[in-house]
mmCIF file of C-alpha atoms in Angstrom:
data_model
loop_
_atom_site.group_PDB
_atom_site.id
_atom_site.type_symbol
_atom_site.label_atom_id
_atom_site.label_comp_id
_atom_site.label_asym_id
_atom_site.label_seq_id
_atom_site.Cartn_x
_atom_site.Cartn_y
_atom_site.Cartn_z
ATOM 1 C CA MET A 342 3.330 41.252 2.743
ATOM 2 C CA LEU A 343 3.280 41.217 6.950
ATOM 3 C CA ASN A 344 3.207 44.632 9.460
ATOM 4 C CA VAL A 345 5.572 43.892 11.619
ATOM 5 C CA PRO A 346 5.264 45.825 14.830
ATOM 6 C CA THR A 347 7.952 48.158 16.253
ATOM 7 C CA LEU A 348 9.261 46.460 19.921
ATOM 8 C CA SER A 349 10.170 48.560 22.599
ATOM 9 C CA PRO A 350 13.136 48.356 24.253
ATOM 10 C CA SER A 351 12.267 46.652 27.318
ATOM 11 C CA LEU A 352 10.220 43.886 24.920
ATOM 12 C CA ARG A 353 13.324 43.777 22.413
ATOM 13 C CA GLU A 354 15.730 42.364 25.610
ATOM 14 C CA ASN A 355 13.602 39.894 26.682
ATOM 15 C CA THR A 356 12.986 38.873 23.207
ATOM 16 C CA LEU A 357 16.073 38.452 22.790
ATOM 17 C CA SER A 358 16.438 36.191 26.005
ATOM 18 C CA LEU A 359 13.834 34.001 24.244
ATOM 19 C CA ALA A 360 15.723 33.619 21.278
ATOM 20 C CA ASP A 361 19.042 32.644 23.117
ATOM 21 C CA ASN A 362 16.972 29.882 24.839
ATOM 22 C CA LEU A 363 15.309 28.738 21.395
ATOM 23 C CA THR A 364 16.490 25.214 21.726
ATOM 24 C CA VAL A 365 14.907 24.621 25.088
ATOM 25 C CA MET A 366 11.269 25.867 22.985
ATOM 26 C CA THR A 367 12.055 23.706 19.608
ATOM 27 C CA ASP A 368 12.202 20.615 22.467
ATOM 28 C CA GLY A 369 9.484 21.415 23.761
ATOM 29 C CA VAL A 370 7.425 21.645 19.879
ATOM 30 C CA PHE A 371 9.740 18.082 19.031
ATOM 31 C CA SER A 372 8.328 16.399 21.689
ATOM 32 C CA SER A 373 4.723 17.000 21.475
ATOM 33 C CA LEU A 374 4.737 16.577 17.883
ATOM 34 C CA LEU A 375 6.387 12.913 18.964
ATOM 35 C CA LYS A 376 3.176 11.915 20.865
ATOM 36 C CA MET A 377 0.753 12.156 17.404
ATOM 37 C CA LYS A 378 1.340 8.527 15.374
ATOM 38 C CA GLU A 379 2.572 9.978 12.233
ATOM 39 C CA TYR A 380 5.704 11.628 13.914
ATOM 40 C CA ALA A 381 6.324 9.024 16.606
ATOM 41 C CA ASP A 382 6.533 6.772 13.463
ATOM 42 C CA LEU A 383 9.454 8.802 11.280
ATOM 43 C CA THR A 384 12.527 7.280 10.214
ATOM 44 C CA PRO A 385 15.345 8.913 12.371
ATOM 45 C CA VAL A 386 17.112 10.448 9.495
ATOM 46 C CA VAL A 387 13.066 12.899 8.306
ATOM 47 C CA ARG A 388 12.511 13.210 12.157
ATOM 48 C CA LEU A 389 15.727 15.274 11.915
ATOM 49 C CA ASP A 390 14.837 16.878 9.608
ATOM 50 C CA VAL A 391 11.575 17.737 11.048
ATOM 51 C CA ASN A 392 13.417 19.262 14.386
ATOM 52 C CA GLU A 393 15.663 21.572 11.625
ATOM 53 C CA SER A 394 12.571 22.632 10.537
ATOM 54 C CA ILE A 395 11.129 23.776 13.722
ATOM 55 C CA THR A 396 13.960 25.091 14.483
ATOM 56 C CA PHE A 397 14.613 26.957 11.200
ATOM 57 C CA SER A 398 10.968 28.308 11.936
ATOM 58 C CA ALA A 399 11.249 29.761 15.117
ATOM 59 C CA ARG A 400 14.873 31.346 14.162
ATOM 60 C CA LEU A 401 13.080 33.170 11.134
ATOM 61 C CA TRP A 402 9.831 34.445 13.414
ATOM 62 C CA PHE A 403 12.946 36.121 15.931
ATOM 63 C CA ARG A 404 14.975 37.596 12.704
ATOM 64 C CA SER A 405 11.365 39.315 11.836
ATOM 65 C CA ILE A 406 10.317 40.770 14.956
ATOM 66 C CA LEU A 407 13.578 41.628 16.341
ATOM 67 C CA ASN A 408 14.839 43.199 12.582
ATOM 68 C CA GLY A 409 10.683 44.990 11.763
ATOM 69 C CA THR A 410 11.191 43.172 8.348
ATOM 70 C CA PRO A 411 8.570 40.058 6.728
ATOM 71 C CA PRO A 412 11.212 36.372 5.975
ATOM 72 C CA SER A 413 13.174 37.385 2.912
ATOM 73 C CA GLN A 414 12.109 35.645 -0.491
ATOM 74 C CA GLU A 415 15.019 33.194 -0.094
ATOM 75 C CA ASP A 416 14.122 32.094 3.592
ATOM 76 C CA LEU A 417 10.091 31.748 2.403
ATOM 77 C CA LEU A 418 11.579 29.472 -0.568
ATOM 78 C CA VAL A 419 13.986 27.367 2.531
ATOM 79 C CA PHE A 420 10.738 27.209 4.499
ATOM 80 C CA GLN A 421 8.152 26.411 1.215
ATOM 81 C CA GLU A 422 10.965 23.175 0.010
ATOM 82 C CA PHE A 423 10.033 21.897 3.999
ATOM 83 C CA GLY A 424 6.934 21.657 2.929
ATOM 84 C CA LYS A 425 7.283 19.951 -0.369
ATOM 85 C CA ARG A 426 9.804 17.389 1.398
ATOM 86 C CA ARG A 427 6.549 16.385 3.711
ATOM 87 C CA VAL A 428 4.772 14.840 0.311
ATOM 88 C CA HIS A 429 7.627 12.340 -0.122
ATOM 89 C CA GLN A 430 7.989 12.115 3.107
ATOM 90 C CA GLY A 431 4.963 10.373 3.065
ATOM 91 C CA MET A 432 3.427 12.434 6.269
ATOM 92 C CA PRO A 433 -0.296 14.552 6.229
ATOM 93 C CA LEU A 434 -1.148 17.738 5.585
ATOM 94 C CA PRO A 435 -3.081 18.221 9.232
ATOM 95 C CA ALA A 436 0.253 17.023 10.924
ATOM 96 C CA LEU A 437 2.365 18.614 9.088
ATOM 97 C CA LEU A 438 0.381 22.043 10.503
ATOM 98 C CA ARG A 439 -0.085 20.674 14.159
ATOM 99 C CA ALA A 440 3.546 21.461 14.073
ATOM 100 C CA PHE A 441 2.642 25.193 13.165
ATOM 101 C CA ARG A 442 -0.004 25.641 15.435
ATOM 102 C CA LEU A 443 2.446 23.756 18.179
ATOM 103 C CA GLY A 444 5.455 26.157 17.772
ATOM 104 C CA SER A 445 3.016 29.271 17.604
ATOM 105 C CA LEU A 446 1.722 27.904 21.420
ATOM 106 C CA GLU A 447 5.010 27.208 22.766
ATOM 107 C CA LEU A 448 6.472 30.993 21.410
ATOM 108 C CA TRP A 449 3.137 32.737 22.958
ATOM 109 C CA ARG A 450 3.819 30.434 26.404
ATOM 110 C CA GLY A 451 7.407 31.819 26.430
ATOM 111 C CA TYR A 452 5.523 35.767 26.023
ATOM 112 C CA ILE A 453 2.668 34.591 28.615
ATOM 113 C CA LEU A 454 6.318 34.529 30.957
ATOM 114 C CA ILE A 455 7.186 37.258 30.159
ATOM 115 C CA ALA A 456 4.035 39.203 31.161
ATOM 116 C CA GLU A 457 3.503 37.675 34.233
ATOM 117 C CA ARG A 458 7.217 38.985 35.062
ATOM 118 C CA ASN A 459 6.801 42.748 33.456
ATOM 119 C CA GLU A 460 3.437 43.882 34.108
ATOM 120 C CA SER A 461 4.483 46.916 32.064
ATOM 121 C CA LEU A 462 4.895 45.124 29.044
ATOM 122 C CA ARG A 463 1.252 43.314 29.152
ATOM 123 C CA GLY A 464 -0.563 45.926 27.329
ATOM 124 C CA GLU A 465 2.481 45.666 23.860
ATOM 125 C CA LEU A 466 1.889 41.988 23.890
ATOM 126 C CA LEU A 467 -1.869 41.557 23.882
ATOM 127 C CA PHE A 468 -2.582 44.704 21.550
ATOM 128 C CA ASN A 469 0.658 44.341 19.517
ATOM 129 C CA ILE A 470 2.731 41.614 19.704
ATOM 130 C CA SER A 471 -0.007 38.796 19.123
ATOM 131 C CA PRO A 472 -2.075 39.802 16.424
ATOM 132 C CA TYR A 473 1.239 39.914 15.008
ATOM 133 C CA LEU A 474 1.814 36.496 16.364
ATOM 134 C CA LEU A 475 -1.096 34.961 14.405
ATOM 135 C CA GLU A 476 -1.318 37.061 11.603
ATOM 136 C CA TYR A 477 2.752 35.856 10.985
ATOM 137 C CA PHE A 478 1.471 32.088 11.674
ATOM 138 C CA ASP A 479 -1.137 31.911 9.291
ATOM 139 C CA GLU A 480 0.587 33.242 6.494
ATOM 140 C CA MET A 481 3.482 31.104 6.880
ATOM 141 C CA ALA A 482 0.831 28.196 7.460
ATOM 142 C CA GLN A 483 -1.002 28.653 4.574
ATOM 143 C CA LEU A 484 2.274 29.641 2.776
ATOM 144 C CA ILE A 485 3.933 26.016 3.809
ATOM 145 C CA SER A 486 0.255 24.093 2.717
ATOM 146 C CA GLN A 487 -0.095 26.032 -0.827
ATOM 147 C CA ALA A 488 3.721 24.054 -1.747
ATOM 148 C CA TYR A 489 2.747 20.883 -0.045
ATOM 149 C CA LEU A 490 -0.537 20.342 -1.684
ATOM 150 C CA LYS A 491 1.386 21.505 -4.937
ATOM 151 C CA GLU A 492 3.880 18.997 -4.992
ATOM 152 C CA GLN A 493 0.948 16.177 -3.883
ATOM 153 C CA PHE A 494 0.097 17.207 -7.279
ATOM 154 C CA ARG A 495 2.778 17.405 -8.835
ATOM 155 C CA GLN A 496 3.458 13.969 -7.364
ATOM 156 C CA ALA A 497 0.111 12.305 -8.066
ATOM 157 C CA ARG A 498 0.175 13.397 -11.780
ATOM 158 C CA TRP A 499 4.000 12.276 -12.004
ATOM 159 C CA ARG A 500 2.919 9.339 -10.297
ATOM 160 C CA GLU A 501 -0.233 9.010 -12.900
ATOM 161 C CA SER A 502 1.852 9.227 -15.804
ATOM 162 C CA LEU A 503 4.684 6.301 -14.729
ATOM 163 C CA GLN A 504 1.673 4.144 -13.599
ATOM 164 C CA HIS A 505 0.719 4.542 -17.235
ATOM 165 C CA GLN A 506 3.892 3.890 -18.545
ATOM 166 C CA LEU A 507 4.334 0.640 -16.232
ATOM 167 C CA TYR A 508 0.547 -0.267 -17.653
ATOM 168 C CA GLY A 509 1.754 -0.222 -21.392
ATOM 169 C CA ILE A 510 5.010 -2.453 -20.104
ATOM 170 C CA ILE A 511 3.241 -5.320 -18.413
ATOM 171 C CA PHE A 512 0.181 -5.279 -21.256
ATOM 172 C CA THR A 513 1.831 -4.608 -24.387
ATOM 173 C CA PHE A 514 5.814 -5.119 -24.032
ATOM 174 C CA PRO A 515 5.959 -7.382 -21.300
ATOM 175 C CA GLU A 516 9.384 -8.764 -22.947
ATOM 176 C CA GLU A 517 11.136 -4.976 -21.854
ATOM 177 C CA THR A 518 12.507 -6.071 -18.410
ATOM 178 C CA GLY A 519 14.771 -3.468 -17.962
ATOM 179 C CA GLU A 520 12.085 -0.805 -18.574
ATOM 180 C CA PHE A 521 9.504 -2.601 -16.176
ATOM 181 C CA HIS A 522 12.507 -2.892 -13.229
ATOM 182 C CA LYS A 523 13.182 0.730 -13.874
ATOM 183 C CA THR A 524 9.477 2.428 -13.974
ATOM 184 C CA ALA A 525 8.336 -0.041 -10.938
ATOM 185 C CA ALA A 526 11.541 0.934 -9.324
ATOM 186 C CA ALA A 527 10.368 4.588 -9.522
ATOM 187 C CA LEU A 528 7.395 4.226 -7.817
ATOM 188 C CA GLY A 529 8.013 2.592 -5.047
ATOM 189 C CA LEU A 530 7.525 -0.873 -5.934
ATOM 190 C CA ASP A 531 9.858 -3.559 -5.927
ATOM 191 C CA PRO A 532 9.807 -4.782 -9.830
ATOM 192 C CA SER A 533 10.663 -8.614 -8.825
ATOM 193 C CA ALA A 534 7.705 -9.067 -6.208
ATOM 194 C CA PRO A 535 5.445 -11.566 -6.784
ATOM 195 C CA ARG A 536 1.671 -10.261 -6.889
ATOM 196 C CA ILE A 537 -1.852 -11.551 -7.459
ATOM 197 C CA ALA A 538 -4.416 -9.610 -9.383
ATOM 198 C CA PHE A 539 -7.622 -9.034 -8.702
ATOM 199 C CA ALA A 540 -10.294 -7.848 -11.748
ATOM 200 C CA VAL A 541 -13.426 -5.815 -11.022
ATOM 201 C CA GLU A 542 -16.711 -5.560 -12.578
ATOM 202 C CA LEU A 543 -18.198 -2.501 -11.958
ATOM 203 C CA PRO A 544 -21.608 -2.866 -13.383
ATOM 204 C CA GLU A 545 -22.832 1.182 -11.854
ATOM 205 C CA ALA A 546 -19.441 2.746 -12.439
ATOM 206 C CA ASP A 547 -19.276 5.221 -15.601
ATOM 207 C CA SER A 548 -16.169 5.589 -16.930
ATOM 208 C CA ASN A 549 -17.350 9.017 -17.906
ATOM 209 C CA SER A 550 -18.441 10.454 -14.795
ATOM 210 C CA PRO A 551 -16.980 13.137 -12.062
ATOM 211 C CA GLN A 552 -17.058 10.873 -9.692
ATOM 212 C CA PHE A 553 -15.519 7.783 -12.089
ATOM 213 C CA ALA A 554 -11.838 8.083 -9.965
ATOM 214 C CA GLN A 555 -13.230 8.507 -6.506
ATOM 215 C CA GLU A 556 -15.147 5.292 -7.096
ATOM 216 C CA LEU A 557 -12.119 4.082 -7.727
ATOM 217 C CA ASP A 558 -10.365 4.888 -5.248
ATOM 218 C CA SER A 559 -13.004 3.811 -2.693
ATOM 219 C CA VAL A 560 -12.529 0.126 -4.191
ATOM 220 C CA VAL A 561 -9.208 -0.047 -3.619
ATOM 221 C CA SER A 562 -9.090 1.262 0.164
ATOM 222 C CA GLY A 563 -11.258 -0.632 0.956
ATOM 223 C CA ILE A 564 -9.356 -3.600 -0.419
ATOM 224 C CA ALA A 565 -6.185 -2.260 0.442
ATOM 225 C CA ARG A 566 -7.834 -2.268 4.445
ATOM 226 C CA ARG A 567 -9.474 -5.696 4.110
ATOM 227 C CA LEU A 568 -6.216 -6.613 3.563
ATOM 228 C CA THR A 569 -3.757 -5.197 5.871
ATOM 229 C CA VAL A 570 -1.461 -3.687 2.360
ATOM 230 C CA ALA A 571 -0.805 -0.285 2.137
ATOM 231 C CA GLU A 572 -2.798 2.002 -0.558
ATOM 232 C CA ASP A 573 0.648 2.781 -2.250
ATOM 233 C CA PHE A 574 1.993 -0.870 -2.428
ATOM 234 C CA LEU A 575 -1.131 -2.259 -4.740
ATOM 235 C CA LEU A 576 -1.398 -0.969 -8.174
ATOM 236 C CA ARG A 577 -4.701 -0.324 -10.563
ATOM 237 C CA VAL A 578 -5.174 0.147 -13.776
ATOM 238 C CA TRP A 579 -9.306 -0.043 -15.755
ATOM 239 C CA HIS A 580 -8.242 -2.335 -18.003
ATOM 240 C CA HIS A 581 -11.041 -2.696 -20.798
ATOM 241 C CA GLY A 582 -13.852 -1.775 -18.823
ATOM 242 C CA ARG A 583 -12.955 -4.089 -15.383
ATOM 243 C CA LEU A 584 -11.052 -2.314 -12.628
ATOM 244 C CA VAL A 585 -7.524 -4.315 -12.410
ATOM 245 C CA ILE A 586 -5.637 -4.236 -8.937
ATOM 246 C CA TRP A 587 -2.631 -6.070 -8.226
ATOM 247 C CA VAL A 588 -1.543 -7.002 -5.060
ATOM 248 C CA PRO A 589 1.402 -8.325 -3.424
ATOM 249 C CA ALA A 590 1.638 -11.901 -2.432
ATOM 250 C CA VAL A 591 4.250 -13.682 -0.226
ATOM 251 C CA PRO A 592 7.550 -14.296 -1.508
ATOM 252 C CA GLY A 593 8.696 -17.689 -0.553
ATOM 253 C CA ASN A 594 5.010 -18.990 -0.914
ATOM 254 C CA ALA A 595 4.088 -22.189 -2.957
ATOM 255 C CA MET A 596 1.496 -20.879 -5.816
ATOM 256 C CA ASN A 597 -1.266 -22.714 -4.364
ATOM 257 C CA ALA A 598 -0.228 -21.101 -0.830
ATOM 258 C CA ASN A 599 -0.441 -18.281 -1.761
ATOM 259 C CA ASP A 600 -4.377 -19.105 -3.320
ATOM 260 C CA ARG A 601 -5.238 -20.209 -0.501
ATOM 261 C CA MET A 602 -4.324 -17.466 1.388
ATOM 262 C CA MET A 603 -6.956 -15.220 -0.588
ATOM 263 C CA ALA A 604 -9.725 -17.637 -0.908
ATOM 264 C CA GLY A 605 -9.567 -17.859 2.829
ATOM 265 C CA ARG A 606 -9.795 -13.885 2.685
ATOM 266 C CA VAL A 607 -13.111 -14.207 0.418
ATOM 267 C CA ALA A 608 -15.917 -12.871 2.972
ATOM 268 C CA GLU A 609 -13.625 -9.675 3.804
ATOM 269 C CA LEU A 610 -12.538 -8.951 0.108
ATOM 270 C CA ARG A 611 -16.527 -9.666 -0.552
ATOM 271 C CA GLU A 612 -17.427 -6.465 2.294
ATOM 272 C CA ALA A 613 -14.725 -4.353 -0.095
ATOM 273 C CA LEU A 614 -16.639 -4.509 -3.290
ATOM 274 C CA PRO A 615 -20.050 -2.171 -3.879
ATOM 275 C CA ALA A 616 -23.318 -4.552 -3.556
ATOM 276 C CA SER A 617 -23.376 -5.043 -7.935
ATOM 277 C CA ALA A 618 -19.756 -5.387 -8.220
ATOM 278 C CA MET A 619 -17.840 -9.352 -8.671
ATOM 279 C CA MET A 620 -13.702 -10.366 -8.409
ATOM 280 C CA GLY A 621 -11.940 -12.752 -10.133
ATOM 281 C CA VAL A 622 -8.802 -13.630 -8.524
ATOM 282 C CA GLY A 623 -5.833 -14.739 -10.657
ATOM 283 C CA LEU A 624 -2.676 -16.810 -9.590
ATOM 284 C CA MET A 625 0.484 -15.792 -8.237
ATOM 285 C CA GLY A 626 2.308 -13.591 -11.147
ATOM 286 C CA GLN A 627 6.160 -12.374 -11.216
ATOM 287 C CA GLY A 628 7.909 -10.600 -13.630
ATOM 288 C CA ALA A 629 6.620 -7.901 -15.953
ATOM 289 C CA ARG A 630 5.016 -11.176 -17.621
ATOM 290 C CA GLY A 631 3.752 -12.648 -14.703
ATOM 291 C CA TRP A 632 1.584 -9.887 -13.721
ATOM 292 C CA ALA A 633 0.094 -9.788 -16.974
ATOM 293 C CA SER A 634 -1.024 -13.486 -16.765
ATOM 294 C CA THR A 635 -2.412 -13.360 -13.251
ATOM 295 C CA ALA A 636 -4.518 -9.993 -14.930
ATOM 296 C CA ASP A 637 -5.761 -12.215 -17.679
ATOM 297 C CA GLU A 638 -6.340 -14.940 -15.156
ATOM 298 C CA ALA A 639 -8.222 -12.685 -13.005
ATOM 299 C CA ILE A 640 -10.239 -11.158 -16.099
ATOM 300 C CA ARG A 641 -10.598 -15.091 -17.462
ATOM 301 C CA ALA A 642 -11.928 -16.122 -13.921
ATOM 302 C CA LEU A 643 -14.365 -13.044 -13.250
ATOM 303 C CA ASP A 644 -16.188 -13.914 -17.547
ATOM 304 C CA PHE A 645 -16.577 -17.668 -15.524
ATOM 305 C CA GLY A 646 -18.254 -16.047 -12.636
ATOM 306 C CA MET A 647 -20.675 -14.080 -14.327
ATOM 307 C CA ARG A 648 -21.395 -16.931 -16.822
ATOM 308 C CA CYS A 649 -22.401 -19.004 -14.302
ATOM 309 C CA ASP A 650 -23.760 -16.475 -12.023
ATOM 310 C CA ASP A 651 -24.119 -18.692 -8.881
ATOM 311 C CA GLY A 652 -24.241 -15.543 -6.512
ATOM 312 C CA ARG A 653 -20.405 -16.032 -5.347
ATOM 313 C CA ARG A 654 -19.230 -12.647 -5.932
ATOM 314 C CA VAL A 655 -15.497 -13.725 -5.789
ATOM 315 C CA TYR A 656 -14.055 -16.634 -8.595
ATOM 316 C CA PHE A 657 -11.107 -17.424 -8.651
ATOM 317 C CA TYR A 658 -9.031 -18.823 -11.496
ATOM 318 C CA SER A 659 -7.083 -21.423 -9.937
ATOM 319 C CA ASP A 660 -11.387 -23.293 -9.560
ATOM 320 C CA ILE A 661 -11.444 -23.063 -13.427
ATOM 321 C CA VAL A 662 -7.664 -24.370 -14.089
ATOM 322 C CA MET A 663 -8.885 -27.228 -15.664
ATOM 323 C CA GLU A 664 -11.331 -25.977 -18.138
ATOM 324 C CA GLU A 665 -8.668 -23.325 -19.113
ATOM 325 C CA SER A 666 -5.186 -25.369 -18.772
ATOM 326 C CA VAL A 667 -6.590 -25.982 -22.499
ATOM 327 C CA ARG A 668 -5.608 -22.247 -23.438
ATOM 328 C CA GLY A 669 -1.691 -23.944 -22.664
ATOM 329 C CA THR A 670 -0.158 -21.322 -20.124
ATOM 330 C CA ASP A 671 2.817 -21.489 -18.138
ATOM 331 C CA THR A 672 0.956 -20.444 -14.970
ATOM 332 C CA THR A 673 -1.411 -23.341 -15.162
ATOM 333 C CA LEU A 674 1.383 -26.040 -15.371
ATOM 334 C CA ARG A 675 3.389 -24.343 -12.804
ATOM 335 C CA TYR A 676 0.040 -24.210 -10.635
ATOM 336 C CA LEU A 677 -0.551 -28.023 -11.077
ATOM 337 C CA VAL A 678 3.160 -28.836 -10.768
ATOM 338 C CA SER A 679 3.329 -27.204 -7.484
ATOM 339 C CA LEU A 680 0.526 -28.978 -6.091
ATOM 340 C CA ILE A 681 3.075 -32.212 -5.767
ATOM 341 C CA GLU A 682 5.804 -30.676 -5.100
ATOM 342 C CA GLN A 683 4.579 -29.838 -1.515
ATOM 343 C CA LEU A 684 4.161 -33.167 -1.010
ATOM 344 C CA SER A 685 7.508 -34.190 -2.473
ATOM 345 C CA GLY A 686 8.716 -33.987 0.997
ATOM 346 C CA ASP A 687 6.963 -37.444 2.012
ATOM 347 C CA PRO A 688 7.737 -40.301 -1.133
ATOM 348 C CA ASP A 689 4.713 -41.940 1.183
ATOM 349 C CA LEU A 690 1.969 -39.029 0.518
ATOM 350 C CA LEU A 691 2.801 -39.200 -2.987
ATOM 351 C CA LEU A 692 2.634 -43.226 -3.366
ATOM 352 C CA THR A 693 -0.777 -42.718 -1.625
ATOM 353 C CA LEU A 694 -2.360 -40.264 -3.590
ATOM 354 C CA GLU A 695 -1.096 -42.494 -6.795
ATOM 355 C CA THR A 696 -2.583 -45.711 -5.306
ATOM 356 C CA TYR A 697 -5.679 -44.246 -4.626
ATOM 357 C CA PHE A 698 -5.961 -42.304 -7.983
ATOM 358 C CA GLU A 699 -4.945 -46.379 -9.534
ATOM 359 C CA GLN A 700 -7.946 -47.880 -7.410
ATOM 360 C CA CYS A 701 -10.713 -45.215 -8.616
ATOM 361 C CA GLN A 702 -10.669 -43.644 -5.141
ATOM 362 C CA ARG A 703 -11.715 -46.579 -3.391
ATOM 363 C CA ARG A 704 -9.929 -46.434 0.106
ATOM 364 C CA LYS A 705 -10.305 -50.262 0.706
ATOM 365 C CA ALA A 706 -8.461 -51.471 -2.054
ATOM 366 C CA ALA A 707 -5.844 -48.565 -2.020
ATOM 367 C CA ALA A 708 -4.898 -49.987 1.521
ATOM 368 C CA SER A 709 -4.832 -53.682 0.412
ATOM 369 C CA VAL A 710 -2.481 -52.252 -2.748
ATOM 370 C CA LEU A 711 -0.388 -50.343 -0.022
ATOM 371 C CA GLY A 712 -0.463 -52.919 2.726
ATOM 372 C CA ILE A 713 -1.359 -50.479 5.290
ATOM 373 C CA HIS A 714 -4.415 -50.316 7.590
ATOM 374 C CA PRO A 715 -7.522 -48.267 6.495
ATOM 375 C CA ASN A 716 -7.132 -46.145 9.209
ATOM 376 C CA THR A 717 -3.391 -45.419 7.897
ATOM 377 C CA LEU A 718 -4.868 -44.588 4.344
ATOM 378 C CA ASN A 719 -7.012 -42.317 6.006
ATOM 379 C CA TYR A 720 -4.729 -40.593 8.258
ATOM 380 C CA ARG A 721 -2.225 -39.712 4.950
ATOM 381 C CA LEU A 722 -5.096 -39.059 2.680
ATOM 382 C CA GLU A 723 -5.916 -36.442 5.853
ATOM 383 C CA ARG A 724 -2.221 -35.545 5.968
ATOM 384 C CA ILE A 725 -2.736 -34.761 2.235
ATOM 385 C CA GLU A 726 -5.605 -32.195 2.837
ATOM 386 C CA LYS A 727 -4.216 -30.536 4.956
ATOM 387 C CA LEU A 728 -0.871 -29.592 3.911
ATOM 388 C CA LEU A 729 -2.598 -28.826 0.602
ATOM 389 C CA GLY A 730 -6.169 -27.065 1.857
ATOM 390 C CA ALA A 731 -7.798 -29.499 -0.421
ATOM 391 C CA ARG A 732 -10.585 -31.730 0.200
ATOM 392 C CA LEU A 733 -10.821 -35.125 -1.834
ATOM 393 C CA ASP A 734 -14.510 -35.572 -1.884
ATOM 394 C CA ASP A 735 -14.366 -32.567 -3.997
ATOM 395 C CA VAL A 736 -14.265 -33.453 -8.196
ATOM 396 C CA GLY A 737 -12.649 -30.142 -8.928
ATOM 397 C CA TRP A 738 -9.165 -31.278 -6.061
ATOM 398 C CA THR A 739 -9.242 -34.531 -7.387
ATOM 399 C CA THR A 740 -9.863 -33.497 -11.036
ATOM 400 C CA LYS A 741 -6.039 -31.278 -10.446
ATOM 401 C CA LEU A 742 -4.638 -33.837 -8.560
ATOM 402 C CA TYR A 743 -5.121 -35.932 -10.955
ATOM 403 C CA VAL A 744 -3.683 -34.243 -13.724
ATOM 404 C CA ALA A 745 -0.971 -33.190 -11.461
ATOM 405 C CA LEU A 746 0.281 -36.479 -10.758
ATOM 406 C CA LYS A 747 -0.157 -37.496 -14.765
ATOM 407 C CA LEU A 748 2.006 -34.302 -15.394
ATOM 408 C CA ARG A 749 4.634 -35.788 -12.841
ATOM 409 C CA ARG A 750 4.483 -39.598 -14.169
ATOM 410 C CA ALA A 751 5.272 -37.216 -17.968
ATOM 411 C CA GLY A 752 9.043 -36.728 -16.570
ATOM 412 C CA PRO A 753 11.360 -34.228 -14.758
ATOM 413 C CA ARG A 754 11.062 -32.054 -17.810
ATOM 414 C CA ILE A 755 7.656 -30.586 -17.479
ATOM 415 C CA ALA A 756 7.861 -30.371 -13.663
ATOM 416 C CA LEU A 757 11.387 -28.486 -13.859
ATOM 417 C CA ASN A 758 10.720 -26.645 -17.346
ATOM 418 C CA PRO A 759 6.887 -25.641 -17.711
ATOM 419 C CA ASP A 760 8.233 -23.706 -21.183
ATOM 420 C CA ALA A 761 9.382 -27.213 -22.312
#
């Protein structure tokens, strides 16, 4: 593959001296790499692997130049494995190739020092060693790039296959809990984590176009960037003519709290969408059935938005939860119950809200029945609005809270067991 130059006795002796100080050279390369964010953020285990690969590459060079033979096929296979591992370690290819450039530069610096001390070796270094060094590192960079890209392609196909398998479980076999957990975990996703689905209508997208996948990637990237979520943590599928994206919700937060969080990001979500696109946002769901439910809710919210077409572009299922509650989903029930659960820590707030509705939202009458000053009533109602992110002058919110209170009065069986 490579025509290795023959070393003069003097240059061989100096090259052996360089090889004996291998650690100094490799430590210099590794220290330079750690100044790059891609390397600085690596885990200790991956850092060790990178350091070992630098040492192996340096030894490979010295073995080749001192023996006068190109690297063996066995050596090249080991070398290629480093490139494959970098794919799974999340290292970009430019960062990987940067290590080669730094390695060749550090090596050439060593030879420059030799040239400074030995004028008689300058011609040999310039005309024999430098061309081979450039060719050698170019060949090795191409070799590891090919290994990296092949592994990246294989991983992409593997991930794509697993993703389709996961979509099938979510939408068709949500009762297959074991398969769902195993497939999600294989993709690096937490199967127990709650998620919120977005359904995106892309009127100008053509699923038969060669640029179709790229257009979807652009939307997903925009959403990930504005929500400050790594793209690998998002799950997407083209489902019945819509792009469905599952984004992580905050574990431990009430359903309403996660919904409010997304509502607070509406402007950012709009910016992530193409000009003609619209989006529906579902409620938080957990497990295969929960992920399927939130996707269905996002699609319903999107359908509602397309019917009303009021220019908002982003529509929340929670805004139409009352209209959709007739369908009897357990998610709807849990959402309404969660509103009251957030007030359960303060009985005065619950009593105030109940009395407020019983008195047809007449504040003076409610204050009189409760035996409190109207200012105290106003303070309690303001606390309720703040806790829930609600507006008591908004008919949508008052309707949701009124029904939620009725569910609470229906008994603990409904609140504690939404499937009952």
